[in-house]
PDB file of C-alpha atoms in Angstrom:
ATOM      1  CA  UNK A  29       9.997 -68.393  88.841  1.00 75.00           C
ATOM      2  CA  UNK A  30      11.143 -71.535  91.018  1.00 78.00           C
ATOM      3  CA  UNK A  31      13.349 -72.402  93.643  1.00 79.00           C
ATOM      4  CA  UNK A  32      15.323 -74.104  91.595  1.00 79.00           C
ATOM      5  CA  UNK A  33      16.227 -71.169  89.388  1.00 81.00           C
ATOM      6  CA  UNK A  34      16.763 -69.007  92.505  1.00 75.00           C
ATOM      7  CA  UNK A  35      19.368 -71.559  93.347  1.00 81.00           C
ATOM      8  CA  UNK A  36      21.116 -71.608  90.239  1.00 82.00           C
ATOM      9  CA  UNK A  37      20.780 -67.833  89.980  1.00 76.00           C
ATOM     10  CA  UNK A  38      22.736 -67.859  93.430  1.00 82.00           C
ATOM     11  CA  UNK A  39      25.064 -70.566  92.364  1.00 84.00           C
ATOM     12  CA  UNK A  40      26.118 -68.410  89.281  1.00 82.00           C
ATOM     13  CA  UNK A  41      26.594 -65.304  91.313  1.00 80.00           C
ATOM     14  CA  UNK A  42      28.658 -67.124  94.184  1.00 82.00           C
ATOM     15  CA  UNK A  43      31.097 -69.758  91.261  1.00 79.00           C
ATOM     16  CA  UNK A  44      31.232 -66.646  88.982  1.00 80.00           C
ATOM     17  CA  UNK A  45      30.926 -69.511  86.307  1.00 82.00           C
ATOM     18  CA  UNK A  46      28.238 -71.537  85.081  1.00 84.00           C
ATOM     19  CA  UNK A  47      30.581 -74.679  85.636  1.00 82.00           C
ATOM     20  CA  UNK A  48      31.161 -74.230  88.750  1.00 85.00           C
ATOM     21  CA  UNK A  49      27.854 -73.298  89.559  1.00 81.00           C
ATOM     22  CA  UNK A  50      26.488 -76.488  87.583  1.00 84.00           C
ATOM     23  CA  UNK A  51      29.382 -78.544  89.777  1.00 85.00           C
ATOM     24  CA  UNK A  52      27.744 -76.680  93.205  1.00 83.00           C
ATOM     25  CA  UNK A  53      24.128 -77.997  92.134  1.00 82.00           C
ATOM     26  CA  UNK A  54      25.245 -81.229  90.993  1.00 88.00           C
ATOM     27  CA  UNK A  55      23.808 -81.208  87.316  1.00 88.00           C
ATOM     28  CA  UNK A  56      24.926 -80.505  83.813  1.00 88.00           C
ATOM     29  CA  UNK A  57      26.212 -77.120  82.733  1.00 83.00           C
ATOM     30  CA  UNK A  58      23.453 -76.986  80.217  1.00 87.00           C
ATOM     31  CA  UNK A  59      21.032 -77.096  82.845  1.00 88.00           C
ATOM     32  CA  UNK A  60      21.711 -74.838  84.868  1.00 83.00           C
ATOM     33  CA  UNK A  61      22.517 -72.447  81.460  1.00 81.00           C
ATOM     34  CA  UNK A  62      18.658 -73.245  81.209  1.00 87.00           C
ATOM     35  CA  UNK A  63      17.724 -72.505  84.297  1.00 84.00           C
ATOM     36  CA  UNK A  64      19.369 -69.212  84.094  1.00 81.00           C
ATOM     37  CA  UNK A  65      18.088 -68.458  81.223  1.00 85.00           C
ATOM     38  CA  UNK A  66      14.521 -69.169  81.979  1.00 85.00           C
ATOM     39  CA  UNK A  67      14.545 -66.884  85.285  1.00 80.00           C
ATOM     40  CA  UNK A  68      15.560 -64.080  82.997  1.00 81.00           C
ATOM     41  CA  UNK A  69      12.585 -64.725  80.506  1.00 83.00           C
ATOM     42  CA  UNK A  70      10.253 -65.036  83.885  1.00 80.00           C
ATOM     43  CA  UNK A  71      11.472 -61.847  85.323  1.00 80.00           C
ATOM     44  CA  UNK A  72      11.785 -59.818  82.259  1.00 83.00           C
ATOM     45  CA  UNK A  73      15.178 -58.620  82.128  1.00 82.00           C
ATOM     46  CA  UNK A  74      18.856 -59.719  81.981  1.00 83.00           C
ATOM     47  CA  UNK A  75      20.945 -60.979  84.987  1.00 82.00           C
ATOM     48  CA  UNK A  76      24.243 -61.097  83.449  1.00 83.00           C
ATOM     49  CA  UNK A  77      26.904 -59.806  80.539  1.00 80.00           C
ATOM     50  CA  UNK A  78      28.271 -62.508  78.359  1.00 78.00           C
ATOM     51  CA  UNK A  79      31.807 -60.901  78.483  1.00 74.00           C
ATOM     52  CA  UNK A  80      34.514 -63.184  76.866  1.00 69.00           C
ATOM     53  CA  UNK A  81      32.872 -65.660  78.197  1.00 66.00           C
ATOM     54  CA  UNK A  82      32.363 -65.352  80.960  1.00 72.00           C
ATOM     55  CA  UNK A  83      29.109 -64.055  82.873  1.00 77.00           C
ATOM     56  CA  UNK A  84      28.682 -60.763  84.638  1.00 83.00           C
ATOM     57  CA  UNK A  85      26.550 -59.627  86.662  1.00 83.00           C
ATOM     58  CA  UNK A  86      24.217 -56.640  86.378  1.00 80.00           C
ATOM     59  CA  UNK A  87      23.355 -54.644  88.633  1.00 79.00           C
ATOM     60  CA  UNK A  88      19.901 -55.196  88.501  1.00 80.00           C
ATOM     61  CA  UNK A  89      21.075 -59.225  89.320  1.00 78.00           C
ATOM     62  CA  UNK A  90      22.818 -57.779  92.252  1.00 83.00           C
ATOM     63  CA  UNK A  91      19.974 -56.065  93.920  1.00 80.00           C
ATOM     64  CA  UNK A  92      17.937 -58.880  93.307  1.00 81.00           C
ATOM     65  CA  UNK A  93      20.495 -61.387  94.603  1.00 79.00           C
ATOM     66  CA  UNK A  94      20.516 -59.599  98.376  1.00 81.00           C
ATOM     67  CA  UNK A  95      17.015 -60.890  98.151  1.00 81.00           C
ATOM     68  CA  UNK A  96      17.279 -64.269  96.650  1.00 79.00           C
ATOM     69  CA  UNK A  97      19.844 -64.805  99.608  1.00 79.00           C
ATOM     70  CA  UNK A  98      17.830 -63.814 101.801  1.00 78.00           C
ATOM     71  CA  UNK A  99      15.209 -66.082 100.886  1.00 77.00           C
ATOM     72  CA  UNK A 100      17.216 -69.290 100.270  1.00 71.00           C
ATOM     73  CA  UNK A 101      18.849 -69.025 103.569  1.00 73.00           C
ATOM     74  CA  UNK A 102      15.042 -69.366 105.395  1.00 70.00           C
ATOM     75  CA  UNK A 103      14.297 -71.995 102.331  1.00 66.00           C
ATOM     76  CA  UNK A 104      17.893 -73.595 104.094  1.00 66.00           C
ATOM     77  CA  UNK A 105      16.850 -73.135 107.748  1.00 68.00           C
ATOM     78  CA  UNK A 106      12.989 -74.898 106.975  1.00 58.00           C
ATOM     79  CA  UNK A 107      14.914 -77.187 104.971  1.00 61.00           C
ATOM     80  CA  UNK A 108      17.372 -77.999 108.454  1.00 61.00           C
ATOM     81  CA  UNK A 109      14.260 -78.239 110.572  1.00 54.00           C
ATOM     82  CA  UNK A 110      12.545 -80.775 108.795  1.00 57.00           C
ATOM     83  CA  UNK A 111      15.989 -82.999 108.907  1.00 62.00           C
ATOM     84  CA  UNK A 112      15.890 -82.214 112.879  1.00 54.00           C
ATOM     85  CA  UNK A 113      12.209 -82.985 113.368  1.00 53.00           C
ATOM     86  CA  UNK A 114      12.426 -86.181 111.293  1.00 57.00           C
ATOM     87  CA  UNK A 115      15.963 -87.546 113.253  1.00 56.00           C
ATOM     88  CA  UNK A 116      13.833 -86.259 116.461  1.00 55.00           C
ATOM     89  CA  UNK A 117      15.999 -83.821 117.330  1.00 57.00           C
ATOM     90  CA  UNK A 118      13.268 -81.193 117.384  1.00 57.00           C
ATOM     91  CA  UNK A 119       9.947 -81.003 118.452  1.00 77.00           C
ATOM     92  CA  UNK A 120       7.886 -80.595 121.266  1.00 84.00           C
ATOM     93  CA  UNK A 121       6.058 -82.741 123.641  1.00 89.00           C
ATOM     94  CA  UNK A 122       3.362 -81.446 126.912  1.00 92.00           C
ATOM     95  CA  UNK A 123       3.461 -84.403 129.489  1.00 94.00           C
ATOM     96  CA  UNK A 124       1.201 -84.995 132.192  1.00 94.00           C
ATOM     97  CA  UNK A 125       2.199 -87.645 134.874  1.00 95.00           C
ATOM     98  CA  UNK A 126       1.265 -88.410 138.746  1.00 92.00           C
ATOM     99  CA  UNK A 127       3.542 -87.043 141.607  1.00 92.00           C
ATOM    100  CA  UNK A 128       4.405 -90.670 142.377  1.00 90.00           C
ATOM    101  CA  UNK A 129       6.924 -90.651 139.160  1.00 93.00           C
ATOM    102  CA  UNK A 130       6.770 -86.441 138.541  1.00 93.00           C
ATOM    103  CA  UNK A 131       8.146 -85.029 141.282  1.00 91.00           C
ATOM    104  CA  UNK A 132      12.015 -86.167 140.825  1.00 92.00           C
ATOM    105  CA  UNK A 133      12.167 -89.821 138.749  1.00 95.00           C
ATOM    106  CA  UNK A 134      10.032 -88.571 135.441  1.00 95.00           C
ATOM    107  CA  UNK A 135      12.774 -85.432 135.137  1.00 95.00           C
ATOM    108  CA  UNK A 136      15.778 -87.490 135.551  1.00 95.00           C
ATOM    109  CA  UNK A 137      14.366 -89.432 132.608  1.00 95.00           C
ATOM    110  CA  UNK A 138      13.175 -86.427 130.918  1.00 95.00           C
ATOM    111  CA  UNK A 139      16.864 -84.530 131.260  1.00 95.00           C
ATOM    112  CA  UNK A 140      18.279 -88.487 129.633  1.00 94.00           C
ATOM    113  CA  UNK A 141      16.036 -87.778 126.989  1.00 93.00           C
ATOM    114  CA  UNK A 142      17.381 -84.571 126.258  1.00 90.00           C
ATOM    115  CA  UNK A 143      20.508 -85.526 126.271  1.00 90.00           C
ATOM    116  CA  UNK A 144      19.763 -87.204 123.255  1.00 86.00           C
ATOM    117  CA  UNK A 145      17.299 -84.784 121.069  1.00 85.00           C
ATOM    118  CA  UNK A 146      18.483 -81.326 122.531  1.00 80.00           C
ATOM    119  CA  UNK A 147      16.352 -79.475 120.752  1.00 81.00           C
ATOM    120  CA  UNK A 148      13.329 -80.843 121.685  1.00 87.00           C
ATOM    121  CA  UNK A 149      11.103 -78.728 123.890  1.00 89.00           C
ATOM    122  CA  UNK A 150       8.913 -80.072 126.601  1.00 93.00           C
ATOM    123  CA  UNK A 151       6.915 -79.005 129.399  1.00 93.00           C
ATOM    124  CA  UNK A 152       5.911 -81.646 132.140  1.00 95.00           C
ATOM    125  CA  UNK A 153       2.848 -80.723 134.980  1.00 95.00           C
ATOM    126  CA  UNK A 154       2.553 -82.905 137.365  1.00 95.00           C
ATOM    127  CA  UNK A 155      -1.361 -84.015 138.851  1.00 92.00           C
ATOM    128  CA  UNK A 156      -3.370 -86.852 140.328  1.00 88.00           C
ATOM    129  CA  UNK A 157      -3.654 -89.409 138.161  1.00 87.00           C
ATOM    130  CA  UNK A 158      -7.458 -88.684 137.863  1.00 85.00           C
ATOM    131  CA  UNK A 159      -6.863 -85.358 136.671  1.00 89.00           C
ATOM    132  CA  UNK A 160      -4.020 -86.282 134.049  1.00 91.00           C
ATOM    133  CA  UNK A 161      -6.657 -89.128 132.613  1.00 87.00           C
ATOM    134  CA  UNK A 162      -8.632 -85.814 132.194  1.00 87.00           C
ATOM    135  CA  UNK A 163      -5.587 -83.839 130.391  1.00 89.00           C
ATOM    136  CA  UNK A 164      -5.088 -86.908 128.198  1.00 88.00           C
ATOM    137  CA  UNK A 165      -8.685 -87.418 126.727  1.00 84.00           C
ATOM    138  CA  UNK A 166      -9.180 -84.093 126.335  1.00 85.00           C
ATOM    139  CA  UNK A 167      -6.152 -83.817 124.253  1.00 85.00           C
ATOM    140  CA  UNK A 168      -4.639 -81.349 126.229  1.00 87.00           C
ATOM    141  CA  UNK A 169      -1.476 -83.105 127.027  1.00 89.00           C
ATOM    142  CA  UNK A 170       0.454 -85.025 124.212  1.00 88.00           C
ATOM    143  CA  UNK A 171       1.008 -88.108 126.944  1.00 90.00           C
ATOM    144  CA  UNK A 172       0.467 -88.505 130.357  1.00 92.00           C
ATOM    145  CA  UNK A 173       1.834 -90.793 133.430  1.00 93.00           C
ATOM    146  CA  UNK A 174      -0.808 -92.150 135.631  1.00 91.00           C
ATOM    147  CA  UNK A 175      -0.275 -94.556 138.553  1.00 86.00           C
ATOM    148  CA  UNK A 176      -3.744 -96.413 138.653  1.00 72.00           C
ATOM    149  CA  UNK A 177      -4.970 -99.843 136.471  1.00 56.00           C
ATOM    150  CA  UNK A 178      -5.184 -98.854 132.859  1.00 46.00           C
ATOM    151  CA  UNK A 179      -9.232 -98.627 132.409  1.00 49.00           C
ATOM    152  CA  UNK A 180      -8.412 -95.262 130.028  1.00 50.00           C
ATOM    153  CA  UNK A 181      -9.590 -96.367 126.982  1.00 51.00           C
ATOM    154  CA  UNK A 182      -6.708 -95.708 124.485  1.00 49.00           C
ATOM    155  CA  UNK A 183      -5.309 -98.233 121.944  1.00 47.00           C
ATOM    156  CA  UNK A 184      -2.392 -96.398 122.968  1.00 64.00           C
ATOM    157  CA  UNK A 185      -2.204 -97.090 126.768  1.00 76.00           C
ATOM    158  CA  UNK A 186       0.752 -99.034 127.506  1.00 82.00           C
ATOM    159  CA  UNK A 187       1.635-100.462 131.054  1.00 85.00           C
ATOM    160  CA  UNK A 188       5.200 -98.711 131.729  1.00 89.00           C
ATOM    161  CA  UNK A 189       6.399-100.259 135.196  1.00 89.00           C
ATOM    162  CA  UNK A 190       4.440-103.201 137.454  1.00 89.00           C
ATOM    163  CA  UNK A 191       5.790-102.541 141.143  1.00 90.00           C
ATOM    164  CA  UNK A 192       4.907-103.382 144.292  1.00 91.00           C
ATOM    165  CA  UNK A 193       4.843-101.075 147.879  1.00 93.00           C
ATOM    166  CA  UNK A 194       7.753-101.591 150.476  1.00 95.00           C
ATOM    167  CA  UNK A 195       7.771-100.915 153.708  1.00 96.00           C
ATOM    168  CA  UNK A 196      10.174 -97.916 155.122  1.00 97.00           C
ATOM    169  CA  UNK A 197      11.283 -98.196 158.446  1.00 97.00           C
ATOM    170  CA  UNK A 198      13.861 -95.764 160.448  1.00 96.00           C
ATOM    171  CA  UNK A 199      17.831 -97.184 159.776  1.00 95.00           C
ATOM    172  CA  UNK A 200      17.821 -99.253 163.360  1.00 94.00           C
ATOM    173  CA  UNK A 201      14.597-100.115 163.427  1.00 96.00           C
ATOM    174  CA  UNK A 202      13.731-103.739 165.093  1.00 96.00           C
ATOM    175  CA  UNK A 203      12.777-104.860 161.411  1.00 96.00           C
ATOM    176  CA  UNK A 204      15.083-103.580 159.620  1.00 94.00           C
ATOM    177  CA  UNK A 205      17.472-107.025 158.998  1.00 95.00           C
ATOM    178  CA  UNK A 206      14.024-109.010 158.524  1.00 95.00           C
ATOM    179  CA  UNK A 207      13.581-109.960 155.027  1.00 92.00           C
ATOM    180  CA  UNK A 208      10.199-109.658 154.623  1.00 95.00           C
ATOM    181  CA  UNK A 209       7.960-107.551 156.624  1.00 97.00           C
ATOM    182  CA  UNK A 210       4.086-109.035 157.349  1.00 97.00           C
ATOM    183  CA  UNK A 211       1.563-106.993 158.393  1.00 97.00           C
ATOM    184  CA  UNK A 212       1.667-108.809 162.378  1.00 97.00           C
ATOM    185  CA  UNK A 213       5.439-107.357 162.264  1.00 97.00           C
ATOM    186  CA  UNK A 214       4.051-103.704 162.244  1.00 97.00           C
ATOM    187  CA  UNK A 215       1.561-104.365 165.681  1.00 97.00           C
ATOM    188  CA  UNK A 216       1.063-101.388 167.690  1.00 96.00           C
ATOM    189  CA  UNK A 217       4.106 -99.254 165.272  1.00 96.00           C
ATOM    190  CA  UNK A 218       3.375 -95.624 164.561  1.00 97.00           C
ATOM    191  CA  UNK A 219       2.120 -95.861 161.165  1.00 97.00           C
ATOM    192  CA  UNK A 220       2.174 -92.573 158.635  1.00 97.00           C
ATOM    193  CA  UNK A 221      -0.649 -92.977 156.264  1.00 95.00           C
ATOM    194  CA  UNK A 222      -2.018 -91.609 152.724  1.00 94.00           C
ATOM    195  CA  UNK A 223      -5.140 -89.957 153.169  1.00 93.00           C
ATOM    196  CA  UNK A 224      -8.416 -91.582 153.508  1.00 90.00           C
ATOM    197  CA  UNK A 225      -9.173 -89.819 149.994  1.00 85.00           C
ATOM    198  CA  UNK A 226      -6.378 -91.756 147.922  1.00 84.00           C
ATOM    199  CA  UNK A 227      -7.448 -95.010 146.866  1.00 80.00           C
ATOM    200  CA  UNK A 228      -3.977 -96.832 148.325  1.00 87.00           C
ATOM    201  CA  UNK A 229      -5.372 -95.825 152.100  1.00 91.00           C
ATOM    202  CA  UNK A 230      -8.306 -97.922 151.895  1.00 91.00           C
ATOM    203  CA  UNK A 231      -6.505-100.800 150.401  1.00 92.00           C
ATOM    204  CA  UNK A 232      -3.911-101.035 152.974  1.00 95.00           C
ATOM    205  CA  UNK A 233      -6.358-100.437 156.030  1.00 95.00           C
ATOM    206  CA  UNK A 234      -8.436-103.664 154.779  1.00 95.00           C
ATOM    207  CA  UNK A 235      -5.479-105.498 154.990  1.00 96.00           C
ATOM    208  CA  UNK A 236      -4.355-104.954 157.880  1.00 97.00           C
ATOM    209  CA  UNK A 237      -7.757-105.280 159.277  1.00 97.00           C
ATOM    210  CA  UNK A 238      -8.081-108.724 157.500  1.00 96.00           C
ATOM    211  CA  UNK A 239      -5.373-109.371 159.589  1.00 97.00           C
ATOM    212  CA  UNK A 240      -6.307-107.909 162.968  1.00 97.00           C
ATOM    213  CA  UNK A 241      -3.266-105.741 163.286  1.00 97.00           C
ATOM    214  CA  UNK A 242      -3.605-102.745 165.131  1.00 96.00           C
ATOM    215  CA  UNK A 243      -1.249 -99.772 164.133  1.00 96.00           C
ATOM    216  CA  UNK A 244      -0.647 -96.165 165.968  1.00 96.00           C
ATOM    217  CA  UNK A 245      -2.257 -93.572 163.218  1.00 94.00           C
ATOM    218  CA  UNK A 246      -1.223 -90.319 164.307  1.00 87.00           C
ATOM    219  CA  UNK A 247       0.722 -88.704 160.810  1.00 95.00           C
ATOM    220  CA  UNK A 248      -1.268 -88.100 157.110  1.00 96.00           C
ATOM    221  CA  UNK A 249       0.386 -87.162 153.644  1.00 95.00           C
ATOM    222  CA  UNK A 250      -0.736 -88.090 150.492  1.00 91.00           C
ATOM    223  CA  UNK A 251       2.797 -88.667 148.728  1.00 91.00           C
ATOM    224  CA  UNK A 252       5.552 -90.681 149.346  1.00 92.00           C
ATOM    225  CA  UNK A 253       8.473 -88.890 149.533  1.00 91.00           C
ATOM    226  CA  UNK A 254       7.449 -86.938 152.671  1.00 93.00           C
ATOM    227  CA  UNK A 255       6.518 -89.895 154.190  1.00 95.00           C
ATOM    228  CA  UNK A 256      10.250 -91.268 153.728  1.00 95.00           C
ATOM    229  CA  UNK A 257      11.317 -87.852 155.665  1.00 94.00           C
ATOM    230  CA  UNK A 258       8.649 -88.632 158.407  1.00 96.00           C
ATOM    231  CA  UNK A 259      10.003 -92.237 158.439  1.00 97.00           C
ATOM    232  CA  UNK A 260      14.007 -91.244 158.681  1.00 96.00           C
ATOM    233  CA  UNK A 261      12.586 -88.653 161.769  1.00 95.00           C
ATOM    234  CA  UNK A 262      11.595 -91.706 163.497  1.00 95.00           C
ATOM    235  CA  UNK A 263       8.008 -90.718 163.372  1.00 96.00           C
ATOM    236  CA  UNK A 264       6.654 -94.272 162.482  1.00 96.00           C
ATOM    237  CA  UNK A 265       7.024 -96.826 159.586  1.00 97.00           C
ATOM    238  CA  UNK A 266       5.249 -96.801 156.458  1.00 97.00           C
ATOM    239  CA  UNK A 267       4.339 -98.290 153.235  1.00 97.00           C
ATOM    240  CA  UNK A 268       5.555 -96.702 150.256  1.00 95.00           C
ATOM    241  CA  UNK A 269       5.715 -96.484 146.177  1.00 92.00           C
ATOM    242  CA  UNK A 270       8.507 -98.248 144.766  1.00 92.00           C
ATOM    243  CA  UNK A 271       9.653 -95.331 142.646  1.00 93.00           C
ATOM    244  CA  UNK A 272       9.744 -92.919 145.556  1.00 92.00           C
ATOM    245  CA  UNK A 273      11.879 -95.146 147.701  1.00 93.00           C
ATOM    246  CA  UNK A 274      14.537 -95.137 144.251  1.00 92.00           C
ATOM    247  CA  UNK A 275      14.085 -91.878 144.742  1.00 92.00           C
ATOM    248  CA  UNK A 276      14.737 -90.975 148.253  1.00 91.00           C
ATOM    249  CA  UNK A 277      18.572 -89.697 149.129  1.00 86.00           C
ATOM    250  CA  UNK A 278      18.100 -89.931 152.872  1.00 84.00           C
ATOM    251  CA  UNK A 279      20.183 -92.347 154.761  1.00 85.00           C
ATOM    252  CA  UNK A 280      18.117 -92.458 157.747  1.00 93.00           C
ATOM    253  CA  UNK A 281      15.775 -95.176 155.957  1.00 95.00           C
ATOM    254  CA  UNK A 282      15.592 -99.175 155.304  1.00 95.00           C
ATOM    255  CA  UNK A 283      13.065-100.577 152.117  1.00 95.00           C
ATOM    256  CA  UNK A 284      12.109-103.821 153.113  1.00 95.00           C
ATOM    257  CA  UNK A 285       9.541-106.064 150.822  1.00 94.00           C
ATOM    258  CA  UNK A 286       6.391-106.474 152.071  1.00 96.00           C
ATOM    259  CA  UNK A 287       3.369-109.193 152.116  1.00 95.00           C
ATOM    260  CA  UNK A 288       0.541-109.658 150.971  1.00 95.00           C
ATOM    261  CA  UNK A 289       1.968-107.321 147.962  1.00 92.00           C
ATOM    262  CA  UNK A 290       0.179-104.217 146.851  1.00 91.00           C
ATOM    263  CA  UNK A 291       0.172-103.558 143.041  1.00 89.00           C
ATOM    264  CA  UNK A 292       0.893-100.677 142.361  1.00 87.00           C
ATOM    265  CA  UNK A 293       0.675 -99.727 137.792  1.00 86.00           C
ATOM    266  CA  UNK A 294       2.395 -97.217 136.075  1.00 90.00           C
ATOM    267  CA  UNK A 295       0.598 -96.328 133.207  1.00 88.00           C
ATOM    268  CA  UNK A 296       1.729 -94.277 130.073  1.00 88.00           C
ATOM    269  CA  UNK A 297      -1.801 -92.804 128.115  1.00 88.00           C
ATOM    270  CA  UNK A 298      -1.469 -91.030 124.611  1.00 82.00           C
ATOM    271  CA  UNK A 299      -4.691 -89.379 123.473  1.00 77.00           C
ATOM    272  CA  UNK A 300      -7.322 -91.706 121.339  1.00 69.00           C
ATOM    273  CA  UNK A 301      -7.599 -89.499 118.467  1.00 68.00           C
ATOM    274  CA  UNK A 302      -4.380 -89.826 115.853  1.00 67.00           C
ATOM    275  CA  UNK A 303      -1.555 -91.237 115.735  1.00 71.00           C
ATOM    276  CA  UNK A 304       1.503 -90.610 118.141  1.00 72.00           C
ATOM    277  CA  UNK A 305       3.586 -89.045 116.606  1.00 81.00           C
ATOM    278  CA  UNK A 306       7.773 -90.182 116.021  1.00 82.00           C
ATOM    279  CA  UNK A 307       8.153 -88.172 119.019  1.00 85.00           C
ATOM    280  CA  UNK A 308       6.471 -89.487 121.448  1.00 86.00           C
ATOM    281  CA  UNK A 309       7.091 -93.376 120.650  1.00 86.00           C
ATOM    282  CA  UNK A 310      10.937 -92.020 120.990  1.00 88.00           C
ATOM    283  CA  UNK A 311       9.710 -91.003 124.262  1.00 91.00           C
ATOM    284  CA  UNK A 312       7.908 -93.935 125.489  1.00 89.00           C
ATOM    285  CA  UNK A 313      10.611 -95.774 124.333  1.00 90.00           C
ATOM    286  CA  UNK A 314      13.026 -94.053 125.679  1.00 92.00           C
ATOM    287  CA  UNK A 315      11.036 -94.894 129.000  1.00 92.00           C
ATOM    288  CA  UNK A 316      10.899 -98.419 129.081  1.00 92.00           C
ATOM    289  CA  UNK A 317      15.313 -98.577 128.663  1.00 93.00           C
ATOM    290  CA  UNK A 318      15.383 -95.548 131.727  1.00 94.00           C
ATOM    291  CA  UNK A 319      12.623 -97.402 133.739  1.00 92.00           C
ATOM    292  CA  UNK A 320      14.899-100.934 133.100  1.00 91.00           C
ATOM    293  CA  UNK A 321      18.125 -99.605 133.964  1.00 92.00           C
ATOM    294  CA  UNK A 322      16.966 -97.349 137.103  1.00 92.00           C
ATOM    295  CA  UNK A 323      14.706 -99.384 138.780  1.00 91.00           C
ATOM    296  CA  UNK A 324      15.771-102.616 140.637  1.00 86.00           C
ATOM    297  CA  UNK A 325      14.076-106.197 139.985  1.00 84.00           C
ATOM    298  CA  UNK A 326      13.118-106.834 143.626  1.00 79.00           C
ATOM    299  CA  UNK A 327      11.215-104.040 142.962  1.00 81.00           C
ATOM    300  CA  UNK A 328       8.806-104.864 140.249  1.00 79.00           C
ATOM    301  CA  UNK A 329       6.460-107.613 139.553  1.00 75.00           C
TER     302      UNK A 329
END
């Protein structure tokens, strides 16, 4: 037997006619008299009386239609899956990405996206960017976020967001109407730092040693946001991500641009090995309009 006799064997059962149940299949009545017809040779017995006409069911057909049901209905439900999976609104994606963009932009733009496709499932983690290179080429993430020059070696890597550090200083601050902030601005100014273990510290150290400014170290984190909070104390000034300072909801806290500009990339990685799927294009996609509309231009490159 075939699905397709099941289905006129339902069809029969549920229009009581063969018309009808042609009409609810969309083909010829002499089809689906065939298709009855051959189900009852495959099975071995007889599914209905021809009574005046008209077709009765047995109740051998009967038992065997609680069954048949049964059956079509998860035929039905695979059948509604594979329609959800291929619009994209199903599926499931495991994303990787540095605290930088993970800790409160990446979820806003993950709850968008699932808005739009709420069926999808997906479960974020949120590491150094070192460690989520690691998740992606061991293919144990389906994309990851990373906030360091692309040297991953995926024909997938794409370059999501080019921005460049700002300086936070405390709302009042002697600085805070200057345009642009210079690294002889921030002489002898309590300056909260990244640890001497994240790549930015060094970088920012040589340059204001290139330019013989002295600063007050006295306060260490290795993210952004609490830096902002140690800025709006009035603890010191710093320089932060750009996607942290869209991020911050304190009002204790200027953004100013600052020179010579530090780079800073945000990279989106998909594994080397096979092709991304619908899904995670839709994502990446999906990335690019949130990253356009959310993020200002004075803040990228």
């Amino acid at each position: 037997m075939n699905l397709r006799q099941l289905e006129a064997f339902r069809a029969v059962i549920l229009g009581q006619t063969v018309t009808r149940a042609a009409e609810m299949l969309h083909i010829s009545q002499p089809a689906a008299t065939r298709l009855i017809a051959s189900l009852e040779d495959d099975i071995g017995f007889a599914l209905f009386d021809r009574i005046k006409g008209r077709l009765q069911p047995t109740a051998e057909a009967m038992a065997l239609y609680q069954e048949v049901q049964r059956s079509l209905i998860g035929v039905e439900r695979i059948a509604r899956t594979a329609r959800d999976i291929h619009n994209l609104k199903r599926g499931a994606l495991q994303i990787a990405c540095a605290p930088a963009m993970g800790l409160a932009f990446l979820p806003r733009a993950i709850a968008s996206f699932i808005a739009e496709h709420d069926q999808v499932q997906i479960s974020l983690v949120v590491n150094s960017s070192r460690e989520v290179i690691d998740l992606v080429a061991s293919q144990r993430c389906d994309l990851g976020i990373i906030v360091l020059p692309n040297t991953y070696p995926s024909p997938r890597g794409e370059k999501l967001l080019a921005t460049r550090m700002l300086c936070a200083v405390p709302a009042g601050h002697r600085l805070q109407d200057k345009p642009l902030i210079v690294p002889q601005d921030l002489e002898g100014e309590a300056f909260i730092s990244y640890p001497h273990a994240i790549g930015s510290r060094q970088q920012i150290d040589t340059i204001f040693a290139t330019h013989n400014v002295e600063r007050q170290l006295r306060l260490e984190t290795q993210l952004s946001l609490p830096m902002c909070g140690f800025v709006e104390q009035g603890l010191g000034v710093a320089l932060v991500d750009a996607i942290s300072a869209v991020e911050y909801r304190g009002k204790g806290i200027v953004f100013k641009a600052f020179e010579p500009a530090i780079e800073m990339d945000f990279c989106m990685l998909l594994p080397v090995h096979g092709e991304a799927s619908r899904l995670q294009d839709s994502f990446l996609e999906h990335m690019h309009a949130f990253i356009k509309r959310e993020i200002p231009e004075i803040y990228r490159f």
